[in-house]
GROMACS .gro file of C-alpha atoms in nm:
model
  137
    1MET     CA    1   5.070  -6.604  -5.851
    2ARG     CA    2   4.830  -6.270  -5.811
    3GLN     CA    3   4.585  -6.520  -6.066
    4THR     CA    4   4.589  -6.733  -5.719
    5VAL     CA    5   4.537  -6.464  -5.507
    6PHE     CA    6   4.284  -6.356  -5.641
    7ILE     CA    7   4.054  -6.632  -5.676
    8PHE     CA    8   4.103  -6.742  -5.310
    9SER     CA    9   3.977  -6.443  -5.245
   10GLY     CA   10   3.736  -6.389  -5.397
   11ILE     CA   11   3.547  -6.728  -5.255
   12ALA     CA   12   3.640  -6.652  -4.950
   13ILE     CA   13   3.449  -6.300  -4.966
   14SER     CA   14   3.180  -6.508  -5.164
   15ILE     CA   15   3.119  -6.798  -4.852
   16LEU     CA   16   3.149  -6.503  -4.570
   17VAL     CA   17   2.899  -6.324  -4.798
   18VAL     CA   18   2.652  -6.668  -4.850
   19PHE     CA   19   2.678  -6.723  -4.468
   20GLU     CA   20   2.537  -6.341  -4.384
   21LEU     CA   21   2.232  -6.461  -4.646
   22SER     CA   22   2.149  -6.738  -4.476
   23LYS     CA   23   2.100  -6.619  -4.102
   24TYR     CA   24   1.846  -6.424  -4.344
   25SER     CA   25   1.743  -6.686  -4.560
   26MET     CA   26   1.366  -6.894  -4.530
   27PHE     CA   27   1.472  -7.164  -4.433
   28GLY     CA   28   1.347  -7.143  -4.020
   29SER     CA   29   1.495  -7.446  -3.914
   30GLN     CA   30   1.912  -7.481  -3.795
   31GLY     CA   31   1.935  -7.872  -4.034
   32SER     CA   32   1.804  -7.668  -4.320
   33ARG     CA   33   2.092  -7.400  -4.261
   34GLU     CA   34   2.347  -7.634  -4.312
   35LEU     CA   35   2.183  -7.819  -4.615
   36PHE     CA   36   2.241  -7.463  -4.736
   37VAL     CA   37   2.588  -7.411  -4.624
   38PHE     CA   38   2.644  -7.758  -4.796
   39LEU     CA   39   2.535  -7.655  -5.112
   40PHE     CA   40   2.734  -7.388  -5.158
   41ALA     CA   41   3.018  -7.567  -5.095
   42ILE     CA   42   2.936  -7.759  -5.343
   43ALA     CA   43   2.915  -7.509  -5.609
   44PHE     CA   44   3.207  -7.359  -5.548
   45ILE     CA   45   3.376  -7.662  -5.489
   46LEU     CA   46   3.297  -7.689  -5.887
   47ILE     CA   47   3.332  -7.281  -5.959
   48GLY     CA   48   3.693  -7.353  -5.860
   49ILE     CA   49   3.781  -7.705  -6.006
   50VAL     CA   50   3.619  -7.509  -6.366
   51LEU     CA   51   3.878  -7.171  -6.330
   52GLN     CA   52   4.139  -7.385  -6.287
   53ARG     CA   53   4.152  -7.528  -6.620
   54PHE     CA   54   4.012  -7.234  -6.762
   55LEU     CA   55   4.287  -6.989  -6.594
   56THR     CA   56   4.636  -7.239  -6.563
   57LYS     CA   57   4.836  -7.308  -6.818
   58PRO     CA   58   4.956  -7.551  -7.043
   59PRO     CA   59   5.262  -7.802  -6.858
   60ALA     CA   60   5.542  -7.638  -6.967
   61SER     CA   61   5.683  -7.954  -7.163
   62GLU     CA   62   5.367  -7.894  -7.424
   63THR     CA   63   5.485  -7.572  -7.539
   64LEU     CA   64   5.829  -7.590  -7.577
   65GLU     CA   65   5.746  -7.854  -7.806
   66VAL     CA   66   5.444  -7.626  -8.016
   67ASN     CA   67   5.759  -7.445  -7.997
   68ARG     CA   68   6.045  -7.634  -8.077
   69GLU     CA   69   5.825  -7.773  -8.392
   70GLU     CA   70   5.736  -7.362  -8.485
   71ALA     CA   71   6.152  -7.347  -8.436
   72ILE     CA   72   6.209  -7.609  -8.695
   73LYS     CA   73   5.961  -7.504  -8.968
   74LYS     CA   74   6.103  -7.150  -8.931
   75SER     CA   75   6.444  -7.256  -9.001
   76GLY     CA   76   6.320  -7.463  -9.308
   77LEU     CA   77   6.486  -7.784  -9.179
   78SER     CA   78   6.362  -8.141  -9.331
   79LYS     CA   79   6.302  -8.430  -9.086
   80GLN     CA   80   6.681  -8.590  -9.171
   81GLU     CA   81   6.790  -8.301  -9.191
   82PHE     CA   82   6.673  -8.177  -8.827
   83THR     CA   83   6.840  -8.498  -8.722
   84VAL     CA   84   7.139  -8.497  -8.900
   85LEU     CA   85   7.156  -8.190  -8.670
   86THR     CA   86   7.094  -8.307  -8.303
   87LEU     CA   87   7.336  -8.668  -8.380
   88MET     CA   88   7.649  -8.357  -8.451
   89ALA     CA   89   7.542  -8.153  -8.172
   90GLU     CA   90   7.599  -8.483  -7.969
   91GLY     CA   91   7.977  -8.448  -8.170
   92LEU     CA   92   7.921  -8.747  -8.411
   93SER     CA   93   8.147  -8.686  -8.712
   94ASN     CA   94   7.956  -8.799  -9.140
   95ASN     CA   95   8.066  -9.126  -9.047
   96GLU     CA   96   7.947  -9.183  -8.727
   97ILE     CA   97   7.585  -9.021  -8.846
   98ALA     CA   98   7.608  -9.236  -9.141
   99ASN     CA   99   7.615  -9.578  -8.934
  100ARG     CA  100   7.354  -9.429  -8.668
  101LEU     CA  101   7.106  -9.363  -8.961
  102PHE     CA  102   7.201  -9.594  -9.217
  103ILE     CA  103   7.237  -9.392  -9.517
  104GLN     CA  104   7.583  -9.333  -9.692
  105GLU     CA  105   7.806  -9.033  -9.579
  106SER     CA  106   7.805  -8.888  -9.899
  107THR     CA  107   7.427  -8.786  -9.848
  108VAL     CA  108   7.572  -8.722  -9.448
  109LYS     CA  109   7.758  -8.449  -9.642
  110SER     CA  110   7.477  -8.330  -9.848
  111HIS     CA  111   7.238  -8.268  -9.553
  112VAL     CA  112   7.569  -8.116  -9.339
  113SER     CA  113   7.550  -7.849  -9.665
  114ASN     CA  114   7.169  -7.781  -9.647
  115ILE     CA  115   7.188  -7.717  -9.272
  116LEU     CA  116   7.516  -7.489  -9.308
  117MET     CA  117   7.293  -7.292  -9.590
  118LYS     CA  118   6.960  -7.283  -9.384
  119LEU     CA  119   7.160  -7.211  -9.058
  120ASP     CA  120   7.327  -6.917  -9.235
  121ALA     CA  121   7.612  -7.082  -9.095
  122LYS     CA  122   7.986  -7.168  -9.205
  123ARG     CA  123   8.091  -7.475  -8.971
  124ARG     CA  124   7.941  -7.735  -8.768
  125THR     CA  125   7.970  -7.615  -8.398
  126GLN     CA  126   7.812  -7.274  -8.543
  127ALA     CA  127   7.551  -7.447  -8.676
  128VAL     CA  128   7.465  -7.605  -8.378
  129LYS     CA  129   7.517  -7.328  -8.164
  130ILE     CA  130   7.235  -7.131  -8.431
  131GLY     CA  131   7.029  -7.460  -8.327
  132ARG     CA  132   7.000  -7.344  -7.984
  133ASP     CA  133   6.963  -7.033  -7.980
  134LEU     CA  134   6.667  -7.121  -8.167
  135GLN     CA  135   6.585  -7.383  -7.911
  136ILE     CA  136   6.572  -7.611  -8.191
  137ILE     CA  137   6.833  -7.901  -8.024
   0.00000   0.00000   0.00000
């Protein structure tokens, strides 16, 4: 917010300076002054567009996705383990997770034990809580 105020204040001051300088321009007629002001107005619009692109932050959803991917990498979870953790967070049992992912229940149990070990959790609910605290689910 503060950044926006400074940018628009600077632009307003610059416009006032341009109006004052237009009095002393070498253009003699009134039509030339209007053209001079019009060209400066276009220049300031273009400067505003360029400043907006450089000074604004990317949308929050993009930064959340990047942070989530980094957190997943830091946790050491594989893609399949992350998927199982997500389904655990939905409250599904091992059998339901196996049916949803088309894998054996024993494979799900292996993934769950790997998740518990990698997240240093003792129970599934604790693993889900840690996943939420790390903002990966």
